Amino acid sequence: MVPTSEAIIMTSNKLSAAFTQNRTEELSLDVWNDFVAPQFLPDLDLLSATKPRIVVGGRGCGKTMLLRYYSFESQFSKRRQNVPPEAFKDIGLYWRIDTQFAKVMYSRGVADTEWIIAFEHFLVVYLAIEMLRALDAISQANGGDQYRRQIDKLTFNSLNAYGPLYVGCAAALKEALQKDLKAFELWVSNVKKVQEPIFLPKAFLDNLIEVIRSGCDELRELSFHVFVDEFENLLPYQQEVVNTRIKHSQKPLVFSIAMKRRGFTTQKTVGEESITEINDYRLVDLEDELLESDFDLFAAEILLLNLWKAGFKNLPIHVESLRDISCLNERKDKDYRSNILTFVKTIFPSLSELDLAESILKEPSLRNALRKKIERALKERFGTSEGADELIDDDLPKESIICPALVYRRGLNPRMIKEELQRSKLGQPSKFDNWVHNNFIGCVLQIYEPYQKVCPFYAGFSTFIQLAKGNLRHLLELCSKSIGSGLEISGDELRPISVEIQAKAARQASAAFLQEVRSFGTHGNRLHAFVLRLGSLFALSQGRNGQIQPEVNHFSITGKSQLTEEHNKFLGEAVKWTVLFEDQETKVSRVRDGKQANLEYVLNPIYAPYFNISYRKRRRIELPIEEFQCLFEGDYTSVSELLKKYSKKWKVDLEESNPTLFTHLID
Amino acid sequence: MQSFRSIYASCGDDLNIQHCAFCIVGESSDDRGDAAISFCGQKSNELYVLTYNAFDLQYTLKGIAYEVDNLEPLTELFKIGFGLCDTTTLGFVETLLCLRAFKEAKSPKIGLLYIEPENYAHERTAGVLHKRDFSLTDRSQVFGAVPGSVIMVTGARRCKAAAFVGYEGDRLQQFLEQNNIPGKLCTVIYGVPAFNSGWESNAFANTVQELHERGVNSVLFAGATNPMAAYDSIKRLYQGVHGDEGLLIVPIGTKPHGIGAALFACDHETVGLVYDHPQKKKGRTGGVGTWNLYLPVF
């Protein structure tokens, strides 16, 4: 049945809506229907462990979704058909502290010690309300009848030691505490005009929990697990207060936090101690967990869930199983995996290297560009451009693509290249086997570079996985933009999205994420400028004619010991916001001065399509400290001098290069 | 607020401002700022510089720093007589503090001066990179609540946002990113008509992508030079806030819009204000355009 245009528009709108909500913050607090359980979920043990967890990861890796999944709003969701008895023992409370509110709880004529007590009061009141809301959710959950009867009979009169209003049933207590929160909000807004409230101590929470446990037989083993999200946004003293809760965590009240990498301003508590890994908490790096588990499958399942939410039902997933921890083993089945990945790769196909090469030779403008590159190389090296056509062979498309680079190589001449081509043609071992492996992608990107056409190298689900590098939001955005531009529906079936549309979508997403860097905290503007500078340098490297160092997209710094605190802080920010990834140096061929391998910094692959560089981690550039300093803090003149210096060194003709990136250097 | 009048002219003298008891100004970063401060200097011998430090949560008046919650020094000033506040050079929070102090002082008269730019360094986010993209611009600012107008945004409490926007799309992006308010609860208010015809297209171009990506569907328009239009836009949204819902105002559009937002916050203590306190960029605007005088009465 051919869908009507109205049906197509409605589906398109639903798809758009389903994929626009790729930020968890856009969803309600109940994410039961939106959550897909990753394979490593039981290992995290977030909801039953006594030891606090510190979950780290970049934006978009799923920290908030994970914590909201464990919160009572999701665990006791009305959409959850069967709530198992164990769910009523450990209750998750999600708390994302309002940053703009927290940041004015400071100075203003109020002593620091008073702010600490005020913040603790805020924590107590907020969490007490959440505990009572959790009781409401338990009462209304499927399977919650036996709890409701007991919760309804609870009275909190013993709390009147803290004040005459803390009496009565759960609803009355909640109302009193909500008034407290309102009063606190008013006081924080006007610390001089409004009377300071009476601050509640942490013991209030302990007593509240005790009343619940002793008043409800069914909840006598109840524990609360508080998940504090975006910890990095707290002021130092606020972090100390939460650190203190972590330090003293034990059932029935355990605190865990989620933050970006390097999110600790301090690990001190309000006392003399600090919190340390192993002793006080267990660190969970969510991106590492995602990448080490089957990220491809997990990402595909999330993608399919979004399609299901948009109304497509003919999909190889069973939605209920995705969120059910007891079904994790089923989802490890080889056939299941194969079906899922085949399905998504059909919608988001990629080109093999052979397809890529053939498509270049078939497209007249690209074939012409290839021939011109060979001609120029021959002319520059040998004084004549004759013989260029002999280096393009439709039976050897991949080999043909890399010939321009080979002509530039000292030690090679056209005769030698033709001999190797002949060997390849005859199916004999040839140096092209190695040459193609090392240079093919770099050469492909070079052919596309001067044009506004986007290279199909950036298309395909597997490619999107690499571009996203464990970031689910990036992946969904890549898919979303592709779907928005090019998804065709035929009845109930989804047709493949062309590689051209996918590649264009990748470029658009890359540009959008690059623009977003400006909003990365107080260093956002500087980080953005740094990425542009660094990306331009990598793009210049990409333009080197001989492809001596193909696919450069990361760097190390020589003379690292000269880095100042400011430099290290900036690099820390770049890592925190996953603008850069930090790795141990690879392929250290010799130990320098007896020292350990250096760190190397990889530009987030999501920016690769914008700069027309490779997303695969292949080669690095070693930046002397002065050049790093220039990229970090140099003015425009010194940066443009540096880029021009490299363009000259690498013999990159700026006028023939990507106009988007390099026009400013020519003007 | 009891009444509001606005007067505009092609030069300061045509505003017919009589002698002022005092003038409050900020720091100038362009031609119109210079012109405004010079004009204020002619209107009163008592010229005071007021600045706000968002990091320390203090304001400085006559070289002395005060906690932001201590408005007494400013209030005492407004008891003296007619004060002219130059909002061309004053930042948003400084303007708000002046209005609060004026209201507290129960002073009969305040004048808010604002000079429009004649031209603006149009920075549409274009495809081709420009050398300015490589320049190290000022530190990005993080949005923080403005003391005196603080509300708490929590998961359980619905909070709407009214964001006035100008050319800088990244400021809107920063706000939406930092404050986790779903796009469907945000309303964006553009300055239309703009200072000059056609300028609004830059604001649209620099923000439309963000609106689309965030699912922001609610858009209003208020004249870029019209504080009362801004006030009325907020009022319209405020009337749609029920029960425990909150309304957060984000005055990152034109200065007249900021004045409208400040007036509304003075009248309604339950709304929240957030601001990012950007550092002024020298040479960002050029020339001296229309002179405006706003005369609110509480």
CSV table of C-alpha atoms in Angstrom, one decimal, chain A residues 105-333:
chain,number,residue,atom,x,y,z
A,105,MET,CA,24.0,30.3,48.0
A,106,TYR,CA,27.3,32.0,48.6
A,107,SER,CA,28.7,35.1,50.2
A,108,ARG,CA,26.0,37.9,50.3
A,109,GLY,CA,26.8,38.8,53.9
A,110,VAL,CA,26.1,35.3,55.1
A,111,ALA,CA,29.0,33.5,56.8
A,112,ASP,CA,30.4,30.4,55.0
A,113,THR,CA,29.6,28.2,57.9
A,114,GLU,CA,26.0,29.3,57.8
A,115,TRP,CA,25.8,28.5,54.1
A,116,ILE,CA,27.0,25.0,54.8
A,117,ILE,CA,24.3,24.5,57.3
A,118,ALA,CA,21.8,26.1,54.9
A,119,PHE,CA,22.8,23.7,52.1
A,120,GLU,CA,22.5,20.7,54.4
A,121,HIS,CA,19.0,21.9,55.3
A,122,PHE,CA,18.2,22.2,51.7
A,123,LEU,CA,19.4,18.7,51.1
A,124,VAL,CA,17.4,17.4,54.0
A,125,VAL,CA,14.1,19.1,53.1
A,126,TYR,CA,14.4,18.2,49.4
A,127,LEU,CA,15.2,14.6,50.0
A,128,ALA,CA,12.6,14.2,52.7
A,129,ILE,CA,9.9,15.4,50.2
A,130,GLU,CA,11.3,12.9,47.7
A,131,MET,CA,11.1,10.1,50.2
A,132,LEU,CA,7.4,10.9,50.8
A,133,ARG,CA,6.8,11.2,47.1
A,134,ALA,CA,8.4,7.8,46.8
A,135,LEU,CA,5.9,6.4,49.3
A,136,ASP,CA,3.1,7.8,47.1
A,137,ALA,CA,4.6,6.1,44.1
A,138,ILE,CA,4.9,2.8,46.0
A,139,SER,CA,1.3,3.0,47.0
A,140,GLN,CA,0.2,3.4,43.4
A,141,ALA,CA,2.5,0.9,41.8
A,142,ASN,CA,1.4,-2.3,40.3
A,143,GLY,CA,1.8,-4.8,43.2
A,144,GLY,CA,1.8,-1.9,45.7
A,145,ASP,CA,-1.6,-2.6,47.4
A,146,GLN,CA,-0.1,-4.3,50.5
A,147,TYR,CA,2.2,-1.3,50.9
A,148,ARG,CA,-0.5,1.3,50.4
A,149,ARG,CA,-2.5,0.0,53.3
A,150,GLN,CA,0.5,0.3,55.6
A,151,ILE,CA,1.7,3.6,54.2
A,152,ASP,CA,-1.7,5.1,54.7
A,153,LYS,CA,-1.5,4.3,58.4
A,154,LEU,CA,1.8,5.9,58.9
A,155,THR,CA,2.0,8.8,61.3
A,156,PHE,CA,5.1,11.0,61.8
A,157,ASN,CA,4.3,12.5,65.1
A,158,SER,CA,7.7,11.6,66.5
A,159,LEU,CA,9.2,14.1,64.2
A,160,ASN,CA,7.6,17.0,66.1
A,161,ALA,CA,10.8,17.2,68.1
A,162,TYR,CA,12.0,19.2,65.1
A,163,GLY,CA,8.9,21.5,65.0
A,164,PRO,CA,5.2,21.4,65.7
A,165,LEU,CA,4.3,21.1,62.0
A,166,TYR,CA,6.1,17.8,61.5
A,167,VAL,CA,3.2,15.6,62.5
A,168,GLY,CA,0.4,13.6,61.0
A,169,CYS,CA,0.3,11.4,57.9
A,170,ALA,CA,2.6,11.3,55.0
A,171,ALA,CA,0.6,13.9,53.1
A,172,ALA,CA,0.5,16.3,55.9
A,173,LEU,CA,4.3,16.0,56.5
A,174,LYS,CA,4.9,16.5,52.8
A,175,GLU,CA,2.9,19.6,52.8
A,176,ALA,CA,4.8,21.0,55.8
A,177,LEU,CA,8.1,20.2,54.1
A,178,GLN,CA,7.0,21.8,50.8
A,179,LYS,CA,6.3,25.0,52.8
A,180,ASP,CA,9.8,24.7,54.3
A,181,LEU,CA,11.2,24.4,50.8
A,182,LYS,CA,9.3,27.4,49.6
A,183,ALA,CA,10.4,29.4,52.7
A,184,PHE,CA,14.0,28.4,52.0
A,185,GLU,CA,13.6,29.5,48.4
A,186,LEU,CA,12.3,32.9,49.5
A,187,TRP,CA,15.2,33.3,52.0
A,188,VAL,CA,17.8,32.4,49.5
A,189,SER,CA,16.3,35.0,47.1
A,190,ASN,CA,16.3,37.7,49.8
A,191,VAL,CA,18.7,36.8,52.6
A,192,LYS,CA,18.5,40.3,54.2
A,193,LYS,CA,14.7,40.9,53.9
A,194,VAL,CA,13.4,37.4,54.7
A,195,GLN,CA,13.9,35.8,58.1
A,196,GLU,CA,16.3,32.9,58.1
A,197,PRO,CA,14.4,29.6,58.4
A,198,ILE,CA,15.1,27.1,61.2
A,199,PHE,CA,17.5,24.7,59.6
A,200,LEU,CA,16.9,20.9,59.8
A,201,PRO,CA,19.8,18.7,60.5
A,202,LYS,CA,20.7,15.5,58.7
A,203,ALA,CA,19.3,13.5,61.6
A,204,PHE,CA,15.8,14.5,60.4
A,205,LEU,CA,16.2,12.2,57.4
A,206,ASP,CA,17.5,9.3,59.6
A,207,ASN,CA,14.5,9.7,61.8
A,208,LEU,CA,12.1,9.9,58.9
A,209,ILE,CA,13.5,6.7,57.5
A,210,GLU,CA,13.2,5.0,60.9
A,211,VAL,CA,9.5,6.0,61.2
A,212,ILE,CA,8.8,4.4,57.8
A,213,ARG,CA,10.7,1.2,58.5
A,214,SER,CA,9.2,0.7,61.9
A,215,GLY,CA,5.7,1.7,60.8
A,216,CYS,CA,5.5,-0.5,57.8
A,217,ASP,CA,6.2,-4.2,58.2
A,218,GLU,CA,6.6,-4.7,54.5
A,219,LEU,CA,9.1,-1.8,54.4
A,220,ARG,CA,11.2,-2.7,57.4
A,221,GLU,CA,14.2,-3.3,55.2
A,222,LEU,CA,13.7,-0.2,53.1
A,223,SER,CA,16.8,1.7,52.0
A,224,PHE,CA,17.1,4.9,50.1
A,225,HIS,CA,19.8,5.5,47.5
A,226,VAL,CA,20.2,9.2,46.6
A,227,PHE,CA,21.6,9.9,43.1
A,228,VAL,CA,23.1,13.4,42.8
A,229,ASP,CA,23.4,14.4,39.2
A,230,GLU,CA,25.7,17.0,37.7
A,231,PHE,CA,27.9,17.1,40.8
A,232,GLU,CA,30.5,19.2,38.9
A,233,ASN,CA,28.1,22.2,39.0
A,234,LEU,CA,28.1,22.5,42.7
A,235,LEU,CA,30.2,25.1,44.5
A,236,PRO,CA,33.2,23.7,46.4
A,237,TYR,CA,31.6,23.8,49.9
A,238,GLN,CA,28.5,22.1,48.4
A,239,GLN,CA,30.7,19.4,47.0
A,240,GLU,CA,32.2,19.0,50.5
A,241,VAL,CA,28.7,18.6,52.0
A,242,VAL,CA,27.9,15.8,49.5
A,243,ASN,CA,31.3,14.3,49.9
A,244,THR,CA,30.6,14.0,53.6
A,245,ARG,CA,27.3,12.2,52.8
A,246,ILE,CA,29.3,9.8,50.6
A,247,LYS,CA,31.9,9.3,53.3
A,248,HIS,CA,29.2,8.3,55.8
A,249,SER,CA,27.0,6.4,53.5
A,250,GLN,CA,25.5,3.2,54.8
A,251,LYS,CA,22.1,1.6,54.5
A,252,PRO,CA,19.4,2.8,54.9
A,253,LEU,CA,20.8,6.0,53.3
A,254,VAL,CA,23.4,5.8,50.6
A,255,PHE,CA,24.6,8.7,48.4
A,256,SER,CA,26.0,8.3,44.9
A,257,ILE,CA,26.9,10.9,42.3
A,258,ALA,CA,27.2,11.4,38.6
A,259,MET,CA,29.5,13.9,37.0
A,260,LYS,CA,31.7,14.7,34.0
A,261,ARG,CA,35.3,13.4,34.1
A,262,ARG,CA,37.4,15.6,36.4
A,263,GLY,CA,34.2,16.9,37.9
A,264,PHE,CA,35.6,17.1,41.5
A,265,THR,CA,36.6,20.6,42.6
A,266,THR,CA,37.4,19.0,45.9
A,267,GLN,CA,37.3,15.5,47.4
A,268,LYS,CA,37.3,17.0,50.9
A,269,THR,CA,34.5,16.6,53.4
A,270,VAL,CA,33.3,19.3,55.8
A,271,GLY,CA,35.6,17.7,58.3
A,272,GLU,CA,39.3,17.0,58.0
A,273,GLU,CA,38.9,13.9,55.8
A,274,SER,CA,38.7,13.4,52.1
A,275,ILE,CA,36.9,10.7,50.1
A,276,THR,CA,39.0,8.2,48.2
A,277,GLU,CA,38.2,5.5,45.6
A,278,ILE,CA,38.0,2.0,46.9
A,279,ASN,CA,37.7,3.1,50.6
A,280,ASP,CA,34.7,5.3,50.1
A,281,TYR,CA,33.3,4.8,46.7
A,282,ARG,CA,33.5,2.8,43.5
A,283,LEU,CA,34.2,4.7,40.3
A,284,VAL,CA,32.1,3.8,37.2
A,285,ASP,CA,33.3,5.2,33.9
A,286,LEU,CA,30.1,4.9,31.9
A,287,GLU,CA,31.8,5.6,28.5
A,288,ASP,CA,34.4,2.9,29.1
A,289,GLU,CA,31.7,0.5,30.2
A,290,LEU,CA,29.7,1.2,27.0
A,291,LEU,CA,32.6,0.9,24.7
A,292,GLU,CA,33.8,-2.3,26.3
A,293,SER,CA,30.4,-3.9,26.2
A,294,ASP,CA,28.6,-4.3,22.9
A,295,PHE,CA,28.0,-0.7,22.1
A,296,ASP,CA,27.0,-1.4,18.5
A,297,LEU,CA,24.1,-3.6,19.6
A,298,PHE,CA,23.1,-1.3,22.4
A,299,ALA,CA,23.1,1.7,20.2
A,300,ALA,CA,21.1,-0.1,17.6
A,301,GLU,CA,18.5,-1.2,20.1
A,302,ILE,CA,18.1,2.4,21.3
A,303,LEU,CA,17.7,3.6,17.7
A,304,LEU,CA,15.1,0.9,17.1
A,305,LEU,CA,13.2,1.8,20.2
A,306,ASN,CA,13.0,5.4,19.0
A,307,LEU,CA,11.6,4.2,15.7
A,308,TRP,CA,9.1,2.0,17.6
A,309,LYS,CA,8.0,5.1,19.5
A,310,ALA,CA,7.5,6.9,16.2
A,311,GLY,CA,5.0,4.3,15.2
A,312,PHE,CA,7.0,1.7,13.3
A,313,LYS,CA,6.1,-1.7,14.7
A,314,ASN,CA,7.7,-4.0,12.2
A,315,LEU,CA,11.1,-4.1,13.9
A,316,PRO,CA,13.2,-6.9,15.2
A,317,ILE,CA,13.0,-5.9,18.8
A,318,HIS,CA,10.8,-6.9,21.7
A,319,VAL,CA,10.3,-3.6,23.5
A,320,GLU,CA,9.5,-5.1,26.9
A,321,SER,CA,12.7,-7.1,26.8
A,322,LEU,CA,14.8,-4.1,26.3
A,323,ARG,CA,14.2,-2.7,29.7
A,324,ASP,CA,13.9,-6.0,31.5
A,325,ILE,CA,17.1,-7.1,33.3
A,326,SER,CA,16.0,-10.7,33.3
A,327,CYS,CA,16.1,-10.6,29.5
A,328,LEU,CA,19.8,-9.5,29.2
A,329,ASN,CA,21.0,-13.0,28.3
A,330,GLU,CA,18.5,-13.3,25.5
A,331,ARG,CA,19.9,-10.2,24.1
A,332,LYS,CA,23.3,-11.7,24.0
A,333,ASP,CA,22.2,-14.3,21.5
